[in-house]
């Protein structure tokens, strides 16, 4: 009799165990998702770029799954339609749409905006453009040219030397500073170092100073055949026998030729002329001494003329021409350097703008 009772109990337990397991499973399936948050509030992606979106659910042991849908699959698609808490969004075409994550019954859902753009891959600065004394402007070239977001931030490594506002750089004091443009989208950047010298401050490394004394002077310095010719005629001896004439500018093109004319103040003079072709703010490089006139004592005062060739690789910059007329007695123009103090001589500087 006792054995029969044991058999009945065992039989009951065997039947009840699957029911208990089934009941537990039913309880697990009944844990509904109450709310969820997304790990981002919006999506900004490029064409063919994929970005993941993660949903953090509450309660964390819920058994519901989320489905993900795009309001406009031609602009951005959900990469996988399998229900889950993580989804990949791929951009297909420039535009905006909305991605929605929701439970199967639609009672709990959230949406986020998606913008698909042409992303910036790089930028570079164009050559500087002089816009006023002590002011230059840099324009930015984007790659690709049709990048959707072309907003920039500008910074100066030393704002006491040079400030920058939307690409316009202002010279403030002697020194150097690095000007940097950075894209708001993508953080791409390009930089250029600017040099400030002079008083009032102007851009460019400072050319060496020179002074002199005496009555020897380049009275006339003129050109023919340039893109814009220089026509300087002034017999007055400047203070300390040196002067910079920014109002008299010569404009030449790379690889072109022009004729230089010079008239000295008297017969007992000799002259030399330099142009800083490479823009390094000195006149010491090969080919930068472009003319030597009246090397022998007692020769006439001119006019002298010479054909000048602009190097094909000359710097695209505003550089200096320096013309010096000195006493021809005891001066070797082949080694004469246009810096420091000049015995019986006068030096004049002019701007030379080199273009393509």
Tab-separated table of C-alpha atoms in Angstrom:
chain	number	residue	atom	x	y	z
A	1	UNK	CA	0.000	0.000	0.000
A	2	UNK	CA	2.828	2.388	0.898
A	3	UNK	CA	4.549	1.689	-2.418
A	4	UNK	CA	1.385	2.583	-4.270
A	5	UNK	CA	1.195	5.956	-2.495
A	6	UNK	CA	4.834	6.723	-3.408
A	7	UNK	CA	4.137	5.882	-7.035
A	8	UNK	CA	1.158	8.255	-7.118
A	9	UNK	CA	3.211	11.094	-5.620
A	10	UNK	CA	6.029	10.542	-8.097
A	11	UNK	CA	3.570	10.450	-10.960
A	12	UNK	CA	2.071	13.779	-9.823
A	13	UNK	CA	5.476	15.436	-9.604
A	14	UNK	CA	6.404	14.291	-13.082
A	15	UNK	CA	3.221	15.802	-14.457
A	16	UNK	CA	3.543	19.065	-12.484
A	17	UNK	CA	7.169	19.916	-13.376
A	18	UNK	CA	6.502	20.896	-17.039
A	19	UNK	CA	3.539	22.929	-15.903
A	20	UNK	CA	5.721	24.824	-13.429
A	21	UNK	CA	8.359	25.425	-16.118
A	22	UNK	CA	5.702	26.616	-18.540
A	23	UNK	CA	4.304	28.955	-15.883
A	24	UNK	CA	7.784	30.487	-15.321
A	25	UNK	CA	8.254	31.022	-19.030
A	26	UNK	CA	4.883	32.703	-19.223
A	27	UNK	CA	5.946	35.051	-16.427
A	28	UNK	CA	9.206	35.911	-18.301
A	29	UNK	CA	7.315	36.718	-21.498
A	30	UNK	CA	4.967	38.959	-19.590
A	31	UNK	CA	7.694	41.456	-18.498
A	32	UNK	CA	6.763	44.418	-20.668
A	33	UNK	CA	8.949	47.362	-21.646
A	34	UNK	CA	7.794	50.419	-19.754
A	35	UNK	CA	10.132	53.067	-21.201
A	36	UNK	CA	13.447	53.505	-22.973
A	37	UNK	CA	15.964	56.184	-23.836
A	38	UNK	CA	18.176	56.504	-26.910
A	39	UNK	CA	21.905	57.175	-26.696
A	40	UNK	CA	21.621	60.181	-29.037
A	41	UNK	CA	19.085	62.927	-29.681
A	42	UNK	CA	19.828	63.245	-33.405
A	43	UNK	CA	21.968	61.734	-36.150
A	44	UNK	CA	24.256	63.533	-38.596
A	45	UNK	CA	25.795	61.130	-41.108
A	46	UNK	CA	27.370	61.135	-44.539
A	47	UNK	CA	26.289	59.204	-47.591
A	48	UNK	CA	27.078	55.462	-47.167
A	49	UNK	CA	28.047	56.094	-43.540
A	50	UNK	CA	26.569	53.858	-40.822
A	51	UNK	CA	25.842	54.974	-37.273
A	52	UNK	CA	24.519	52.775	-34.489
A	53	UNK	CA	21.698	53.776	-32.161
A	54	UNK	CA	21.317	52.075	-28.781
A	55	UNK	CA	18.131	51.934	-26.704
A	56	UNK	CA	18.461	51.652	-22.924
A	57	UNK	CA	15.280	49.933	-21.704
A	58	UNK	CA	13.447	49.935	-18.396
A	59	UNK	CA	13.055	47.590	-16.669
A	60	UNK	CA	16.386	46.108	-17.680
A	61	UNK	CA	14.987	42.548	-17.509
A	62	UNK	CA	12.069	43.272	-19.833
A	63	UNK	CA	11.440	40.802	-22.622
A	64	UNK	CA	9.899	43.150	-25.217
A	65	UNK	CA	11.836	43.957	-28.376
A	66	UNK	CA	11.902	47.183	-30.370
A	67	UNK	CA	11.278	47.578	-34.057
A	68	UNK	CA	13.030	50.353	-36.004
A	69	UNK	CA	11.581	52.226	-38.979
A	70	UNK	CA	12.660	55.098	-41.250
A	71	UNK	CA	10.094	57.654	-42.362
A	72	UNK	CA	11.960	57.990	-45.677
A	73	UNK	CA	14.088	54.944	-46.574
A	74	UNK	CA	15.402	56.720	-49.687
A	75	UNK	CA	17.329	59.137	-47.451
A	76	UNK	CA	18.273	56.853	-44.550
A	77	UNK	CA	17.527	53.208	-43.912
A	78	UNK	CA	17.498	50.948	-40.900
A	79	UNK	CA	20.279	48.530	-41.707
A	80	UNK	CA	18.588	45.564	-39.999
A	81	UNK	CA	14.876	45.084	-39.425
A	82	UNK	CA	15.349	42.443	-36.737
A	83	UNK	CA	13.782	43.590	-33.461
A	84	UNK	CA	16.302	44.598	-30.811
A	85	UNK	CA	17.774	47.361	-28.693
A	86	UNK	CA	20.545	48.260	-31.167
A	87	UNK	CA	20.083	49.423	-34.740
A	88	UNK	CA	22.378	50.627	-37.522
A	89	UNK	CA	21.316	53.630	-39.609
A	90	UNK	CA	22.859	54.130	-43.064
A	91	UNK	CA	22.721	57.391	-45.036
A	92	UNK	CA	21.754	57.057	-48.698
A	93	UNK	CA	20.907	60.528	-50.030
A	94	UNK	CA	21.258	64.130	-48.865
A	95	UNK	CA	18.188	65.147	-46.912
A	96	UNK	CA	16.377	64.758	-43.590
A	97	UNK	CA	14.115	62.070	-42.206
A	98	UNK	CA	13.056	60.470	-38.910
A	99	UNK	CA	13.932	57.120	-37.342
A	100	UNK	CA	11.376	55.646	-34.912
A	101	UNK	CA	11.878	52.834	-32.410
A	102	UNK	CA	8.709	51.287	-30.941
A	103	UNK	CA	7.346	48.204	-29.231
A	104	UNK	CA	5.300	45.737	-31.268
A	105	UNK	CA	2.037	47.159	-29.939
A	106	UNK	CA	3.197	50.739	-30.559
A	107	UNK	CA	2.457	51.824	-26.992
A	108	UNK	CA	6.060	52.830	-26.230
A	109	UNK	CA	8.067	54.619	-28.906
A	110	UNK	CA	10.614	57.345	-29.540
A	111	UNK	CA	11.795	59.151	-32.660
A	112	UNK	CA	14.937	61.040	-33.566
A	113	UNK	CA	15.775	63.273	-36.552
A	114	UNK	CA	18.355	62.124	-39.098
A	115	UNK	CA	20.247	64.442	-41.450
A	116	UNK	CA	22.315	62.986	-44.288
A	117	UNK	CA	24.993	65.350	-45.645
A	118	UNK	CA	28.020	65.558	-47.922
A	119	UNK	CA	30.816	65.507	-45.356
A	120	UNK	CA	33.986	67.615	-45.428
A	121	UNK	CA	37.112	65.570	-46.170
A	122	UNK	CA	39.622	68.420	-46.144
A	123	UNK	CA	40.247	72.167	-46.454
A	124	UNK	CA	43.083	74.441	-47.508
A	125	UNK	CA	43.711	78.165	-47.348
A	126	UNK	CA	43.940	80.224	-50.516
A	127	UNK	CA	46.835	82.705	-50.949
A	128	UNK	CA	46.441	85.804	-48.822
A	129	UNK	CA	44.552	88.775	-50.259
A	130	UNK	CA	45.672	92.255	-49.079
A	131	UNK	CA	42.574	94.315	-48.282
A	132	UNK	CA	44.027	97.290	-46.365
A	133	UNK	CA	47.297	98.342	-44.728
A	134	UNK	CA	47.893	95.796	-41.978
A	135	UNK	CA	44.941	93.619	-43.042
A	136	UNK	CA	44.846	90.467	-45.165
A	137	UNK	CA	42.131	87.921	-45.898
A	138	UNK	CA	42.293	84.161	-46.294
A	139	UNK	CA	39.570	82.257	-48.137
A	140	UNK	CA	38.986	78.546	-47.526
A	141	UNK	CA	38.679	75.912	-50.239
A	142	UNK	CA	36.583	72.886	-49.216
A	143	UNK	CA	36.970	69.290	-50.377
A	144	UNK	CA	34.534	68.303	-51.719
A	145	UNK	CA	33.459	71.709	-52.973
A	146	UNK	CA	29.773	70.869	-52.325
A	147	UNK	CA	30.270	69.928	-48.668
A	148	UNK	CA	26.937	70.508	-46.929
A	149	UNK	CA	28.232	72.342	-43.842
A	150	UNK	CA	30.933	74.945	-44.515
A	151	UNK	CA	30.929	76.742	-41.171
A	152	UNK	CA	34.362	77.544	-39.703
A	153	UNK	CA	36.026	78.676	-36.517
A	154	UNK	CA	39.177	80.816	-36.718
A	155	UNK	CA	41.948	81.083	-34.135
A	156	UNK	CA	45.251	82.916	-33.758
A	157	UNK	CA	48.050	81.306	-31.744
A	158	UNK	CA	49.138	84.777	-30.586
A	159	UNK	CA	46.244	87.258	-30.712
A	160	UNK	CA	48.536	90.036	-29.465
A	161	UNK	CA	50.518	89.770	-32.712
A	162	UNK	CA	47.620	89.164	-35.115
A	163	UNK	CA	43.881	88.817	-34.599
A	164	UNK	CA	41.518	86.971	-36.930
A	165	UNK	CA	37.806	87.425	-37.577
A	166	UNK	CA	36.081	85.284	-40.201
A	167	UNK	CA	39.286	84.960	-42.219
A	168	UNK	CA	40.337	88.622	-41.984
A	169	UNK	CA	43.680	88.901	-40.179
A	170	UNK	CA	44.797	92.180	-38.596
A	171	UNK	CA	48.432	92.970	-37.783
A	172	UNK	CA	48.816	94.258	-34.217
A	173	UNK	CA	52.458	94.013	-33.136
A	174	UNK	CA	55.828	92.645	-34.207
A	175	UNK	CA	56.155	88.852	-34.163
A	176	UNK	CA	54.604	85.770	-35.714
A	177	UNK	CA	51.344	83.900	-35.200
A	178	UNK	CA	49.712	80.792	-36.628
A	179	UNK	CA	46.242	81.387	-38.071
A	180	UNK	CA	44.051	78.266	-38.127
A	181	UNK	CA	40.679	77.593	-39.740
A	182	UNK	CA	38.740	74.566	-38.428
A	183	UNK	CA	35.519	73.142	-39.841
A	184	UNK	CA	32.571	72.909	-37.455
A	185	UNK	CA	31.616	69.613	-39.092
A	186	UNK	CA	34.398	67.064	-38.974
A	187	UNK	CA	37.071	69.197	-37.301
A	188	UNK	CA	39.237	69.483	-40.430
A	189	UNK	CA	41.811	72.283	-40.207
A	190	UNK	CA	44.347	74.282	-42.198
A	191	UNK	CA	46.934	76.753	-40.887
A	192	UNK	CA	49.300	79.450	-42.071
A	193	UNK	CA	52.029	81.344	-40.225
A	194	UNK	CA	51.935	85.123	-40.565
A	195	UNK	CA	54.746	87.533	-39.759
A	196	UNK	CA	54.206	91.084	-38.542
A	197	UNK	CA	56.809	93.837	-38.562
A	198	UNK	CA	57.143	97.602	-38.781
A	199	UNK	CA	55.506	100.544	-37.073
A	200	UNK	CA	52.655	100.838	-37.885
A	201	UNK	CA	52.518	97.036	-38.054
A	202	UNK	CA	52.283	95.376	-41.464
A	203	UNK	CA	52.426	91.785	-42.623
A	204	UNK	CA	55.676	90.219	-43.737
A	205	UNK	CA	59.064	89.538	-42.274
A	206	UNK	CA	60.943	92.777	-41.816
A	207	UNK	CA	63.487	93.721	-44.453
A	208	UNK	CA	66.871	94.824	-43.166
A	209	UNK	CA	67.183	98.513	-42.379
A	210	UNK	CA	69.550	100.788	-44.244
A	211	UNK	CA	70.642	104.405	-43.844
A	212	UNK	CA	73.049	106.673	-45.651
A	213	UNK	CA	74.284	110.199	-46.209
A	214	UNK	CA	75.391	112.352	-49.103
A	215	UNK	CA	73.892	113.673	-52.330
A	216	UNK	CA	73.802	110.460	-54.378
A	217	UNK	CA	70.273	109.296	-55.197
A	218	UNK	CA	68.267	107.160	-57.664
A	219	UNK	CA	66.180	110.057	-58.994
A	220	UNK	CA	64.095	107.976	-61.398
A	221	UNK	CA	63.089	104.306	-61.190
A	222	UNK	CA	60.671	103.297	-63.940
A	223	UNK	CA	59.556	100.166	-65.782
A	224	UNK	CA	57.976	99.252	-69.104
A	225	UNK	CA	56.166	96.092	-70.171
A	226	UNK	CA	54.959	94.975	-66.735
A	227	UNK	CA	51.377	94.147	-65.780
A	228	UNK	CA	51.468	97.433	-63.844
A	229	UNK	CA	54.484	99.658	-64.343
A	230	UNK	CA	56.431	101.570	-61.733
A	231	UNK	CA	56.918	105.259	-62.464
A	232	UNK	CA	58.886	106.865	-59.657
A	233	UNK	CA	60.437	110.289	-60.220
A	234	UNK	CA	61.649	112.130	-57.130
A	235	UNK	CA	64.940	113.990	-56.865
A	236	UNK	CA	64.510	114.856	-53.170
A	237	UNK	CA	66.921	113.158	-50.760
A	238	UNK	CA	64.796	111.407	-48.084
A	239	UNK	CA	65.512	111.599	-44.365
A	240	UNK	CA	68.530	109.436	-43.460
A	241	UNK	CA	68.848	108.744	-47.204
A	242	UNK	CA	66.266	105.948	-47.132
A	243	UNK	CA	62.548	105.764	-47.884
A	244	UNK	CA	59.927	103.101	-48.597
A	245	UNK	CA	57.335	104.132	-51.214
A	246	UNK	CA	54.304	101.805	-50.820
A	247	UNK	CA	52.237	103.976	-53.150
A	248	UNK	CA	54.572	103.118	-56.058
A	249	UNK	CA	53.888	99.444	-56.843
A	250	UNK	CA	55.181	97.251	-59.656
A	251	UNK	CA	53.000	94.270	-60.649
A	252	UNK	CA	54.608	91.474	-62.673
A	253	UNK	CA	53.631	87.978	-63.776
A	254	UNK	CA	55.631	84.826	-63.243
A	255	UNK	CA	57.775	84.014	-66.279
A	256	UNK	CA	57.299	87.457	-67.862
A	257	UNK	CA	59.844	90.112	-68.877
A	258	UNK	CA	59.911	93.844	-68.315
A	259	UNK	CA	62.377	96.697	-68.825
A	260	UNK	CA	63.855	98.609	-65.893
A	261	UNK	CA	65.046	102.222	-66.324
A	262	UNK	CA	67.093	104.148	-63.746
A	263	UNK	CA	68.475	107.696	-63.655
A	264	UNK	CA	71.136	108.629	-61.101
A	265	UNK	CA	71.511	112.034	-59.485
A	266	UNK	CA	74.978	112.715	-60.943
A	267	UNK	CA	77.755	111.322	-63.114
A	268	UNK	CA	79.923	110.106	-60.236
A	269	UNK	CA	77.395	107.524	-59.087
A	270	UNK	CA	76.812	103.818	-59.446
A	271	UNK	CA	73.624	101.907	-58.702
A	272	UNK	CA	72.353	98.426	-57.967
A	273	UNK	CA	68.796	97.074	-57.885
A	274	UNK	CA	67.504	93.970	-56.091
A	275	UNK	CA	64.148	92.162	-56.070
A	276	UNK	CA	63.293	89.590	-53.388
A	277	UNK	CA	61.972	86.972	-55.834
A	278	UNK	CA	61.393	84.176	-53.291
A	279	UNK	CA	59.729	86.356	-50.649
A	280	UNK	CA	62.117	85.449	-47.807
A	281	UNK	CA	62.546	89.147	-46.885
A	282	UNK	CA	66.179	89.468	-47.902
A	283	UNK	CA	68.110	90.108	-51.116
A	284	UNK	CA	70.845	87.488	-50.759
A	285	UNK	CA	69.632	84.704	-53.050
A	286	UNK	CA	71.051	84.021	-56.505
A	287	UNK	CA	69.413	86.164	-59.167
A	288	UNK	CA	67.976	88.736	-56.755
A	289	UNK	CA	70.524	91.394	-57.708
A	290	UNK	CA	68.843	92.230	-61.020
A	291	UNK	CA	70.897	95.223	-62.199
A	292	UNK	CA	74.195	97.062	-61.732
A	293	UNK	CA	74.673	100.465	-63.409
A	294	UNK	CA	77.601	102.926	-63.733
A	295	UNK	CA	80.378	100.826	-62.249
A	296	UNK	CA	83.145	103.073	-63.561
A	297	UNK	CA	84.026	106.480	-62.131
A	298	UNK	CA	82.929	109.479	-64.098
A	299	UNK	CA	80.375	107.737	-66.284
A	300	UNK	CA	77.128	109.468	-67.090
A	301	UNK	CA	74.111	109.469	-64.850
A	302	UNK	CA	71.871	107.562	-67.253
A	303	UNK	CA	69.202	106.778	-68.039
A	304	UNK	CA	70.220	103.148	-67.747
A	305	UNK	CA	68.022	100.336	-68.994
A	306	UNK	CA	68.021	96.576	-68.592
A	307	UNK	CA	65.637	93.728	-69.421
A	308	UNK	CA	64.504	91.777	-66.358
A	309	UNK	CA	63.048	88.253	-66.390
A	310	UNK	CA	60.630	87.225	-63.620
A	311	UNK	CA	61.445	83.663	-62.460
A	312	UNK	CA	58.717	81.129	-63.187
A	313	UNK	CA	58.898	79.969	-59.565
A	314	UNK	CA	58.872	83.439	-57.997
A	315	UNK	CA	56.790	83.664	-54.826
A	316	UNK	CA	53.164	84.665	-55.317
A	317	UNK	CA	53.560	87.473	-52.842
A	318	UNK	CA	54.106	91.191	-52.386
A	319	UNK	CA	57.879	91.571	-52.087
A	320	UNK	CA	60.358	94.457	-52.226
A	321	UNK	CA	62.494	96.053	-54.883
A	322	UNK	CA	65.466	97.933	-53.426
A	323	UNK	CA	67.343	100.523	-55.512
A	324	UNK	CA	70.610	101.958	-54.170
A	325	UNK	CA	72.695	104.750	-55.701
A	326	UNK	CA	76.100	105.386	-54.109
A	327	UNK	CA	79.405	107.161	-54.722
A	328	UNK	CA	81.216	105.166	-57.408
A	329	UNK	CA	84.652	105.830	-55.888
A	330	UNK	CA	85.816	102.843	-53.867
A	331	UNK	CA	82.545	100.872	-54.046
A	332	UNK	CA	82.511	97.304	-55.396
A	333	UNK	CA	78.883	96.705	-56.359
A	334	UNK	CA	79.519	92.984	-56.881
A	335	UNK	CA	79.838	92.553	-53.109
A	336	UNK	CA	77.777	95.536	-51.956
A	337	UNK	CA	74.945	94.479	-49.615
A	338	UNK	CA	71.918	96.760	-49.217
A	339	UNK	CA	71.790	96.730	-45.418
A	340	UNK	CA	73.269	98.766	-42.586
A	341	UNK	CA	74.905	102.109	-43.334
A	342	UNK	CA	75.783	103.327	-46.826
A	343	UNK	CA	78.640	105.778	-47.385
A	344	UNK	CA	77.518	108.578	-49.701
A	345	UNK	CA	74.376	106.870	-50.916
A	346	UNK	CA	70.580	106.759	-50.935
A	347	UNK	CA	68.294	103.711	-50.961
A	348	UNK	CA	64.646	103.513	-52.052
A	349	UNK	CA	62.233	100.585	-51.584
A	350	UNK	CA	59.178	99.733	-53.705
A	351	UNK	CA	56.565	96.978	-53.559
A	352	UNK	CA	56.568	94.294	-56.250
A	353	UNK	CA	53.415	92.186	-56.517
A	354	UNK	CA	54.022	88.839	-58.224
A	355	UNK	CA	51.042	87.113	-59.846
A	356	UNK	CA	50.334	84.075	-62.024
